Every structure is written in C-alpha cells, then in structure tokens.
Tab-separated table of C-alpha atoms and ligand atoms in Angstrom:
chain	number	residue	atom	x	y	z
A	10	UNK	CA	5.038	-12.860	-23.985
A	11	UNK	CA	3.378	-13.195	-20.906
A	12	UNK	CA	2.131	-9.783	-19.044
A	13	UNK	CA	3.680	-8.815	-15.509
A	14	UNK	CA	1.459	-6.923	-13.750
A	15	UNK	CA	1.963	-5.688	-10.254
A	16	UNK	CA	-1.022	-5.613	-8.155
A	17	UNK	CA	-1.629	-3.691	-4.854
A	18	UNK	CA	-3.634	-4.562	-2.310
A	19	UNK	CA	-5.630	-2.280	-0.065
A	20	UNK	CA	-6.454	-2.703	3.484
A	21	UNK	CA	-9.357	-4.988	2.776
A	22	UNK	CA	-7.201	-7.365	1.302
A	23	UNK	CA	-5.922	-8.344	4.801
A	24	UNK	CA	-8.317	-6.985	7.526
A	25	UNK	CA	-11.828	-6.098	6.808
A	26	UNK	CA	-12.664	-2.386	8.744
A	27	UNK	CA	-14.565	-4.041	11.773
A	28	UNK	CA	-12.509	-6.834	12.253
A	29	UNK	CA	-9.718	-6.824	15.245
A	30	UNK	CA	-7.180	-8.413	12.907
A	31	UNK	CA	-6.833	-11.954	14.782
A	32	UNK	CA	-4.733	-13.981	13.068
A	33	UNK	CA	-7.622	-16.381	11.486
A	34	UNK	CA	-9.794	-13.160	10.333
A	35	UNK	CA	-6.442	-12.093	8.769
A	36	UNK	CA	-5.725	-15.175	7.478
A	37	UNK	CA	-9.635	-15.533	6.112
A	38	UNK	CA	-9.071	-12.887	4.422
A	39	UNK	CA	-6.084	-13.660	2.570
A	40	UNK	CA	-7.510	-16.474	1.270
A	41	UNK	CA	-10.672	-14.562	-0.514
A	42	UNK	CA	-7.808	-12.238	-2.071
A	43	UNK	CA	-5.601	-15.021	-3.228
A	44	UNK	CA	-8.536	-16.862	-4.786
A	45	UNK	CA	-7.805	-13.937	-7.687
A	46	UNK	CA	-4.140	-14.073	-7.451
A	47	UNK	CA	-4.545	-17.567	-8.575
A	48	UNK	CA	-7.423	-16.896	-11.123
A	49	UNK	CA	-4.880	-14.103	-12.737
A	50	UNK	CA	-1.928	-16.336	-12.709
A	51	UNK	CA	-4.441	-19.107	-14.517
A	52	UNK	CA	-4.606	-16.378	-17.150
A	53	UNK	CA	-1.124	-16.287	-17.977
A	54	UNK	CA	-0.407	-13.038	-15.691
A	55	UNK	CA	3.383	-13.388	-13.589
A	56	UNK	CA	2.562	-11.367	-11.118
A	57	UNK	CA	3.777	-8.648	-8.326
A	58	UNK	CA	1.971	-8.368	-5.251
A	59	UNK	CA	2.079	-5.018	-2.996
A	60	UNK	CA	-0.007	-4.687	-0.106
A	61	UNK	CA	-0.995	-1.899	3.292
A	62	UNK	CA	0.169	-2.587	6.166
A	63	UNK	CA	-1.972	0.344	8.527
A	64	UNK	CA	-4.107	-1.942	10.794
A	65	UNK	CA	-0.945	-4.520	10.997
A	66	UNK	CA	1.486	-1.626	11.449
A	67	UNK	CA	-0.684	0.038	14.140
A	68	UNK	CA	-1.134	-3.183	16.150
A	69	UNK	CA	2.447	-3.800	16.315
A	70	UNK	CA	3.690	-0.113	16.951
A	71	UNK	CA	0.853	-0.656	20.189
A	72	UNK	CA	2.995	-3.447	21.149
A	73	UNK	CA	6.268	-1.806	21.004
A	74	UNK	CA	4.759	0.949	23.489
A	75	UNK	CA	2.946	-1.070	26.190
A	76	UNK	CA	5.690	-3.655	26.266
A	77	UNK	CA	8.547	-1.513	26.591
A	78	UNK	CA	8.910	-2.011	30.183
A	79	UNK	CA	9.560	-5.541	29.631
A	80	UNK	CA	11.842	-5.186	25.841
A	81	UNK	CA	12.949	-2.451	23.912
A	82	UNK	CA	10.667	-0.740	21.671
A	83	UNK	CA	11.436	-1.000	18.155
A	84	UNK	CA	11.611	2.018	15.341
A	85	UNK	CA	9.241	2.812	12.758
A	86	UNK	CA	11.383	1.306	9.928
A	87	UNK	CA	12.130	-1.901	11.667
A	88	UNK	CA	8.216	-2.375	12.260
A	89	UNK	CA	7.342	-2.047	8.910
A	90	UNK	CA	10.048	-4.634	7.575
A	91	UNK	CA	8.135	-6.557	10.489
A	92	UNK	CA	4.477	-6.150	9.034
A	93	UNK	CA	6.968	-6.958	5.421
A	94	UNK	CA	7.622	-10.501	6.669
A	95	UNK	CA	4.174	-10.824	8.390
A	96	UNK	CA	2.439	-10.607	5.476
A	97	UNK	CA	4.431	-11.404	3.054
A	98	UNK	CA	4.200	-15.055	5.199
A	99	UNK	CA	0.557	-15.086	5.000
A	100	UNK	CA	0.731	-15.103	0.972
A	101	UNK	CA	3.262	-16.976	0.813
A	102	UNK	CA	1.798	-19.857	3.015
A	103	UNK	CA	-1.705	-19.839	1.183
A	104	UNK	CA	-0.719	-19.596	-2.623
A	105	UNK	CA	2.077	-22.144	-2.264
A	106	UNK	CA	-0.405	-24.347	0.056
A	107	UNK	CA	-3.111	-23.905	-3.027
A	108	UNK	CA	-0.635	-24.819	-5.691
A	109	UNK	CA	0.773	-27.388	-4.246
A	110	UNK	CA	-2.610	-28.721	-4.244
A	111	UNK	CA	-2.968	-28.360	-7.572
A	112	UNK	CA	0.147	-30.538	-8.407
A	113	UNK	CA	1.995	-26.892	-9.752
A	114	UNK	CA	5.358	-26.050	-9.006
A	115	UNK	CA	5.527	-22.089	-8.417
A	116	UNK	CA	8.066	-20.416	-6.892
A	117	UNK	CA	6.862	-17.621	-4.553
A	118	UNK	CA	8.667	-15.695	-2.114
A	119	UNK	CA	8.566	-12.259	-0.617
A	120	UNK	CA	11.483	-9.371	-0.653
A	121	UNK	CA	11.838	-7.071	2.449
A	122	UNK	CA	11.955	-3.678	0.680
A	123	UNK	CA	13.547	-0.473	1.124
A	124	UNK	CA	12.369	2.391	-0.677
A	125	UNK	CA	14.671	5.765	-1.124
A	126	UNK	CA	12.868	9.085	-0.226
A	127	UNK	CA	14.292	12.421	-0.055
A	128	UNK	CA	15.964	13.676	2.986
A	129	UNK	CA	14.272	17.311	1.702
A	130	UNK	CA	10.815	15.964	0.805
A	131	UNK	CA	8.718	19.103	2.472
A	132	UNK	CA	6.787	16.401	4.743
A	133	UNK	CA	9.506	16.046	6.829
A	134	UNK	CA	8.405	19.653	7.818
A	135	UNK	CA	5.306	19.102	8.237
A	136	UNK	CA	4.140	15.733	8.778
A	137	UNK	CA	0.650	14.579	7.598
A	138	UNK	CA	0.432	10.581	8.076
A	139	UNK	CA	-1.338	9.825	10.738
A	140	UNK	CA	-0.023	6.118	12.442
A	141	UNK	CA	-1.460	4.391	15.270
A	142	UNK	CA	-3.769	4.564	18.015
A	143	UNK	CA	-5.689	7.279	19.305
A	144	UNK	CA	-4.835	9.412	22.117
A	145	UNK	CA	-6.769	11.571	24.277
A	146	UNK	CA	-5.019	15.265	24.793
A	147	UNK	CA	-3.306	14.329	27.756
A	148	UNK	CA	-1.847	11.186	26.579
A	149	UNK	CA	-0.875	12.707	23.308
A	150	UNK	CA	1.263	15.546	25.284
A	151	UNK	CA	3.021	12.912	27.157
A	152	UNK	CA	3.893	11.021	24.289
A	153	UNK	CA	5.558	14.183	22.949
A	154	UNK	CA	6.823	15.112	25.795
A	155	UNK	CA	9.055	11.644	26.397
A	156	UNK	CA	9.232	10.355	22.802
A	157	UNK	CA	9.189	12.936	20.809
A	158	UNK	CA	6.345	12.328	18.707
A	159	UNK	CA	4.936	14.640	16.747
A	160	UNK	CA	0.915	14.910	17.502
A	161	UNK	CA	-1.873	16.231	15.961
A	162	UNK	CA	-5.764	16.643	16.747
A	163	UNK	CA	-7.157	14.553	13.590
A	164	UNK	CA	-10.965	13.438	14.774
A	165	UNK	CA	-11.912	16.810	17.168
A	166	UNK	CA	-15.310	16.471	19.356
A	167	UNK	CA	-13.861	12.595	19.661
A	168	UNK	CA	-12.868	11.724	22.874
A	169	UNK	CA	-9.713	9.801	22.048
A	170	UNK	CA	-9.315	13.092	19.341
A	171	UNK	CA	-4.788	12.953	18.780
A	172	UNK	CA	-3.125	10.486	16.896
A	173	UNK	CA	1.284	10.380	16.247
A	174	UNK	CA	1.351	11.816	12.381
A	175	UNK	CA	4.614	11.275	10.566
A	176	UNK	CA	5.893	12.295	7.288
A	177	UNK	CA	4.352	10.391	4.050
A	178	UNK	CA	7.196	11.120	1.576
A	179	UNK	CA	7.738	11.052	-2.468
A	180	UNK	CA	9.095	7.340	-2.751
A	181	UNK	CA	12.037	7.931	-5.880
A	182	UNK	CA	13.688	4.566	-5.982
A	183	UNK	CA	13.163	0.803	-5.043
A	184	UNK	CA	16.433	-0.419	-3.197
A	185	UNK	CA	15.900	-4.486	-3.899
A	186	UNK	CA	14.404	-3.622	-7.655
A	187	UNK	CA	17.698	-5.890	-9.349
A	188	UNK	CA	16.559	-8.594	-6.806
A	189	UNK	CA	12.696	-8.719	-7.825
A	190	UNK	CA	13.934	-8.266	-11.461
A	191	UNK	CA	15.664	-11.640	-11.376
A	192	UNK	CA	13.135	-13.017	-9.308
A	193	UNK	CA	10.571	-11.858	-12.122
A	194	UNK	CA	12.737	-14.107	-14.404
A	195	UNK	CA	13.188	-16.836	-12.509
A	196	UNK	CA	8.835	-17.039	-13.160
A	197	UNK	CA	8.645	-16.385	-9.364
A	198	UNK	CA	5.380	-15.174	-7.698
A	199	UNK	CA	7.020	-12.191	-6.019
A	200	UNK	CA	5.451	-9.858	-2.695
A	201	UNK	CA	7.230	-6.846	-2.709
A	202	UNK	CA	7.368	-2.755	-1.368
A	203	UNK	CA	5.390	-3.887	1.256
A	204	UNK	CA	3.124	-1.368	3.169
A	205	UNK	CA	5.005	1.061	0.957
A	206	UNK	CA	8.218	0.000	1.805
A	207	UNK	CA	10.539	1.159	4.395
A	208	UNK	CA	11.423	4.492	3.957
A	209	UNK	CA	15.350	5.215	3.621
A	210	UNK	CA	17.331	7.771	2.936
A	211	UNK	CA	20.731	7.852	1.535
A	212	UNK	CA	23.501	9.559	3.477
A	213	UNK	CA	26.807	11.792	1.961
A	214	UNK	CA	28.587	8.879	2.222
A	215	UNK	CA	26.167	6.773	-0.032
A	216	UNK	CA	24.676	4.097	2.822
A	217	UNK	CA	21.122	4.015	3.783
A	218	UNK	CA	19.701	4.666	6.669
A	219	UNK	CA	16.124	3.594	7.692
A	220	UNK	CA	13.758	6.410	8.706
A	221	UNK	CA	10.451	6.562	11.391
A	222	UNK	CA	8.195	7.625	8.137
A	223	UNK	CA	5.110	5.946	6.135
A	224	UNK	CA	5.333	6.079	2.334
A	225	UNK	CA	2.193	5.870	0.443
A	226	UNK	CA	1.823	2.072	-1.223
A	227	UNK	CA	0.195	2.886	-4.048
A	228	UNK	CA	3.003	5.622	-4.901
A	229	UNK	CA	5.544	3.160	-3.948
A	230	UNK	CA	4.063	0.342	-6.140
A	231	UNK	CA	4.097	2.313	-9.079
A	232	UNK	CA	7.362	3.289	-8.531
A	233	UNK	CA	8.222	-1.041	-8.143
A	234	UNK	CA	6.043	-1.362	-11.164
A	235	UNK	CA	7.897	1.238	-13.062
A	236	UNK	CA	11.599	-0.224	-11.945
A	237	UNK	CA	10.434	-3.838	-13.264
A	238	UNK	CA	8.835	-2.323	-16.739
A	239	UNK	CA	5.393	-3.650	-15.525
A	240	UNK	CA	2.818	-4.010	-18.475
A	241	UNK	CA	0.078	-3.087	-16.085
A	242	UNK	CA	-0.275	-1.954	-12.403
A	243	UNK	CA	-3.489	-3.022	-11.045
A	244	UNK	CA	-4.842	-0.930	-7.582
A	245	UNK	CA	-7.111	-3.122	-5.953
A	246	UNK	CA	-9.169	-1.150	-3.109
A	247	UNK	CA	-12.940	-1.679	-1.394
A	248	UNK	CA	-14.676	0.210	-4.034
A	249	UNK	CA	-15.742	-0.699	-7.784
A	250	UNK	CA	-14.557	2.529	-9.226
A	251	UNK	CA	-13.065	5.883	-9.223
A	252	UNK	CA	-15.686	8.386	-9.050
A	253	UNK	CA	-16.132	12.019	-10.076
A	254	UNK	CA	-18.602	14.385	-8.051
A	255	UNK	CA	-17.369	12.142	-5.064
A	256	UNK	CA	-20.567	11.846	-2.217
A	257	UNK	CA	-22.402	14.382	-4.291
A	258	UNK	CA	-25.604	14.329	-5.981
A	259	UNK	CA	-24.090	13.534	-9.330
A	260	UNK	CA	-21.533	11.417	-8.633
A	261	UNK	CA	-20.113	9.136	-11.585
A	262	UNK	CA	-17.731	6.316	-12.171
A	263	UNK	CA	-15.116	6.317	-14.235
A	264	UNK	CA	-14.478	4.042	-16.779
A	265	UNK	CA	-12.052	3.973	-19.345
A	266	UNK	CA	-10.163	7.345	-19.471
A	267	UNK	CA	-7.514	9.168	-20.926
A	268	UNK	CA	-4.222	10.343	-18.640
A	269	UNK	CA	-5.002	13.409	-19.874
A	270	UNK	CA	-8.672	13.491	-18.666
A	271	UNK	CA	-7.539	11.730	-14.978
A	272	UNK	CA	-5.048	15.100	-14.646
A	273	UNK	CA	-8.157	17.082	-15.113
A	274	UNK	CA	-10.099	14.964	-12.693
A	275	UNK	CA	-7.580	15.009	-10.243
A	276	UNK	CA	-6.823	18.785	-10.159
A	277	UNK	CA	-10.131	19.771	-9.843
A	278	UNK	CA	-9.737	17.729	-6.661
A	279	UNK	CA	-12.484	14.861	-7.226
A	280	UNK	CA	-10.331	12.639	-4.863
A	281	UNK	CA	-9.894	12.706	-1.699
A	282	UNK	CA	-6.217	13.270	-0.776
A	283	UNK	CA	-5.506	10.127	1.946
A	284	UNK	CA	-7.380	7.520	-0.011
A	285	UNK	CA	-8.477	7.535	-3.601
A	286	UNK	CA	-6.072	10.661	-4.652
A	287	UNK	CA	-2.852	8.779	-4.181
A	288	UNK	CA	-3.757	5.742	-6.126
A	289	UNK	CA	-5.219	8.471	-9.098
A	290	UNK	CA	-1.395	9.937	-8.834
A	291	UNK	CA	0.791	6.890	-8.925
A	292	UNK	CA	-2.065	5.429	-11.707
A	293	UNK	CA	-1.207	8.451	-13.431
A	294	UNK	CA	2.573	8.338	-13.530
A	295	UNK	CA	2.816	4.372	-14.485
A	296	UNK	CA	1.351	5.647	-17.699
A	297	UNK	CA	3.364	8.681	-18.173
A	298	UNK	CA	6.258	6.730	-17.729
A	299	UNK	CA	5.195	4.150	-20.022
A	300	UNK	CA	3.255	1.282	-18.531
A	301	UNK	CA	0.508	-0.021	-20.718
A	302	UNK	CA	-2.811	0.897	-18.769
A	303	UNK	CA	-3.124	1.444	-15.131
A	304	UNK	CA	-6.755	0.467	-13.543
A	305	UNK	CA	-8.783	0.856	-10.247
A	306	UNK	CA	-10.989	-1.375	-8.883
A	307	UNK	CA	-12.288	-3.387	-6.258
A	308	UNK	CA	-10.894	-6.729	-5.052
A	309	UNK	CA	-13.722	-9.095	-6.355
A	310	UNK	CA	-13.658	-7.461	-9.827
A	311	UNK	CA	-9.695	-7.952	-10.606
A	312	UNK	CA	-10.208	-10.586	-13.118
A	313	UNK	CA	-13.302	-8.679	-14.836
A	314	UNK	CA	-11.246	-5.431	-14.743
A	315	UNK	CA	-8.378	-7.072	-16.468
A	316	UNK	CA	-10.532	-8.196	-19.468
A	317	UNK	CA	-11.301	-4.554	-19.795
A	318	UNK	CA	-14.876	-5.310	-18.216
A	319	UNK	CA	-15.242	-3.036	-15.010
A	320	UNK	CA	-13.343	-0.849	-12.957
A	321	UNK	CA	-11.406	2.471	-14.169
A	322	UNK	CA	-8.863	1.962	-16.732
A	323	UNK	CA	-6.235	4.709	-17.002
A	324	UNK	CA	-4.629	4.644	-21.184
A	325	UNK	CA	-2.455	6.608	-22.933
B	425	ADP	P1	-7.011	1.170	0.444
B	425	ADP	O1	-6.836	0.458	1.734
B	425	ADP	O2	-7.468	0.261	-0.648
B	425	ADP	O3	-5.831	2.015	0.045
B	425	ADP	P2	-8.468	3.672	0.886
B	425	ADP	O4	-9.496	3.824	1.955
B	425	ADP	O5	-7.158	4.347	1.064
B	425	ADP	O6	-8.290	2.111	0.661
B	425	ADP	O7	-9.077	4.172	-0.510
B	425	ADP	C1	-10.343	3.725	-0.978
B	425	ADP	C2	-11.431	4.696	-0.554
B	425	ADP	O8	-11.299	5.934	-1.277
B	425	ADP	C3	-12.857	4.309	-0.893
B	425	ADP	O9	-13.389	3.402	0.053
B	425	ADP	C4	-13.589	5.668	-0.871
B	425	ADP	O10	-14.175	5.853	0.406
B	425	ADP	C5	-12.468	6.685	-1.003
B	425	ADP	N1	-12.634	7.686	-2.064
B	425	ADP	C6	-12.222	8.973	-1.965
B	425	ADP	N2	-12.467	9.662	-3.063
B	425	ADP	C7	-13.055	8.805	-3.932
B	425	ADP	C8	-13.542	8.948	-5.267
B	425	ADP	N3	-13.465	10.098	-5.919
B	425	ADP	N4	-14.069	7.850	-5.871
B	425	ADP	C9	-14.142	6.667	-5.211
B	425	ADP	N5	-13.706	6.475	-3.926
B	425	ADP	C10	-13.155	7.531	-3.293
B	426	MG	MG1	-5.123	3.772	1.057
C-alpha cells in the first residue's frame, strides 16, 4: 500500500521573508518547493498538500482597505478562501505543467476548505493572532473606531508599533474531509485546509457560518491528516530541526523522539508559542490519535527526512 502523507508548507514555501511577494518571486518559489512534491510522489508517496497563507492574506486584506472607496471590502473568511484558490492555482499550474512534461497523467486539484471551530473557544475573548499591516497608534484607533477591529501594541519602541489581532481558534473538524477522501482515492494530488482553513462555526440550526478569525495551519493540517487516516504528516518550515534550549547556549536538535518525551519538551516551554510550538502540538496529536510518525523539518530536507535521515521525527 502506498503511504498518504499530508505535508504542510510554511511561509517559505511561497514567499521568502524579504521578498514583496510579486507574482514571479511567488511563483519562483513554488517551483523550488514542488521540485520535492514531485521527488516524494517519485517515491510512491500520494500526497496532501497544506500551506500559510500570512504574507498572501495580509496583502490582500491591504487591498480590501485602500480600495474600499472604489468596491466593497471583503471579510476575513472570504479572503482566506481567496488566498485558498490563489495558491492552490500556483500548485496546481506548476506540478501539472511538470508532469505533463514528463508524459504522466496525475490528477491534481485543490479543495476550498472550511474548518469548524468553537463558537466558545476562549480566543474569541481574547484575541491573540496578529493579521496584517502595521499601524501607527493613531491609525490603529481609527481603525477601531470605524471597523471595529480589535488592536493591539505587538512591536513597542517601533514606529508603526499596532497591528488588527484576531482570534486563532482550536480547529475540531474539516468540513470538505468526504470530498478529499474520495479525491485521495481517485490517486489525486490534493491542496487542501489552506492557510488553515476558513474558520466556521456551526449555528443552532446546524448551517455554517464563516467567521473574521485565523486558525493555526499546522493545527488544522493535523486535524485534515487525522480525518483522511494519514500515515504520516510532514511540517515543512525554514529550519532543519526542532530544538531544545531554543537561542541558548546549549541549544540541541531533536531527532528522533518519543510523544512522550515531545510533551515534556513542550511543557517546559522549549517552543516558542506563534511558530515552532503549534507545529510541536498538532505533531503531537497526529500520533496520539494514531498516525504513524509525525516529523519537522526544513523544506530542502523533506525527502532525507522521510527516509528517516534528518529532521525531528515524532513516534509512538
Ligand atoms: P512557518 O511559516 O513554517 O510556520 P514559523 O516562523 O511559524 O514558520 O516557524 C518556524 C520558526 O520557529 C523557526 O524559523 C524558528 O525561528 C522558530 N522556533 C521557535 N522555537 C523554536 C525551537 N525550539 N526550535 C526551532 N525553531 C524554533
Ligand atoms: Mg507558522
């Protein structure tokens, strides 16, 4: 039988920190990323792709704003099913360009995703993911003032210091999961969950309802990888390896380690909470729940990390 493993990308994937995210330096980058996709699916791997969407998500929420004088501004929700299809295109476009190439036949397609949070999850209360630009003081107060955003200081001394924050909530349940399931068996290459998804919640009367909210991706794409029974769910981020004693003297990477020892790891707080401690969580519950092995690692060492070679592997 042939593994399915769902991989997500981070940021780097896509745009590269000090780019501007034109459309070629986005596209650039794609390539370099699917140049693995294709080595994995050469191995035998089907394959789930997940992916960030902050820089592309930030750009387009800048457009809703200064446009808005000239067409409506659109929600949170409805921009991220936006950065779904914009990215989703650019994988799309490259892998089927490369196999087509190649003479091979692969279906590959991408699923606008909706993800169901809780309408209770406490960050509603509190909101702690900051989205977008960067405001000075005065600009942030407006924005609050007319739109309701919630603001917060996040970079103080800076002189663009505020930023909108919104609540990053518990993703439970993948809404399309029966669709990628059958896309899975029809041997599709399958982008899915998406910048985490977009964030819905269900109402008394059962429907959905799409909500201005960021869920975390690599929580969401264990929760895809979990709905599909996923073999192994691979995080794929800008550094080689997990590391204890983080930025300290005698920092260490991780290698192949126990779920029991990454709990340990994790509650003595080794990783940092917006970056590295979400993908240690959601690598943590694909094994709970089952999944074969979860690993972290960077982009160019995907291939050596599945033959057990680098990165840090996360067992039973
Ligand atoms: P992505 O876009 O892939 O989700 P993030 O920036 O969210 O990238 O997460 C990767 C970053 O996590 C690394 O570049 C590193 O700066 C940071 N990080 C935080 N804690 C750790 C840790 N304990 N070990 C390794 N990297 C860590
Ligand atoms: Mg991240």
């Amino acid at each position: 039988m042939k593994k399915l493993v769902v991989i997500a990308l981070g940021g780097n994937a896509i745009k590269q920190a000090h780019e501007k995210g034109t459309v070629e330096e986005q596209f650039a980058n794609v390539a370099e990323t699917c140049d693995q996709l294709v080595q994995m699916n050469a191995m035998g791997y089907k394959m789930i792709i997940t992916h960030g969407n902050g820089p592309q998500a930030g750009n387009l929420l800048i457009q809703q704003e200064e446009a808005n004088t000239l067409v409506p501004a659109q929600p949170m929700d409805v921009v991220g099913s936006m950065t779904q299809g914009q990215i989703g295109y650019m994988f799309q476009n490259t892998l089927q360009n490369y196999f087509m190439q190649k003479g091979k036949n692969i279906p590959i397609t991408t699923v606008v995703t909706q993800v169901l949070v809780k309408e209770d999850d406490p960050d509603f209360e509190d909101p702690s993911k900051p989205v977008g630009p960067f405001y000075t003081k005065d600009e942030a107060l407006r924005l609050k003032e007319e739109k309701s955003y919630v603001v917060k200081e996040v970079k103080p001394n800076a002189e663009k210091s505020w930023r909108r924050v919104v609540p990053s909530p518990e993703p439970f349940e993948i809404v399309e999961s029966n669709c990628v399931q059958a896309l899975v068996e029809a041997r599709a290459i399958i982008i899915a969950s998406g910048g985490g998804g977009i964030p819905v919640m269900k109402n008394k009367d059962g429907t959905l309802e799409g909500l201005e909210a960021v869920i975390d991706k690599d929580k969401a794409g264990n929760v895809l990888a979990q709905s599909v029974n996923a073999d192994i769910y691979l995080i794929l981020t800008d550094v080689e390896n997990a590391r204890i004693n983080y930025g300290k003297p005698d920092e260490k990477p991780l290698g192949k380690i126990t779920v029991q020892e990454a709990e340990k790891y994790l509650e003595e707080g080794h990783f940092l909470a917006g970056s590295m401690g979400p993908k240690v969580t959601a690598a943590i519950r694909f094994v709970k729940a089952g999944g074969k092995k979860s690993i972290i690692t960077s982009l160019s060492n995907a291939v050596n990390a599945l033959e057990g070679k680098s990165g840090t592997i996360i067992v039973k």
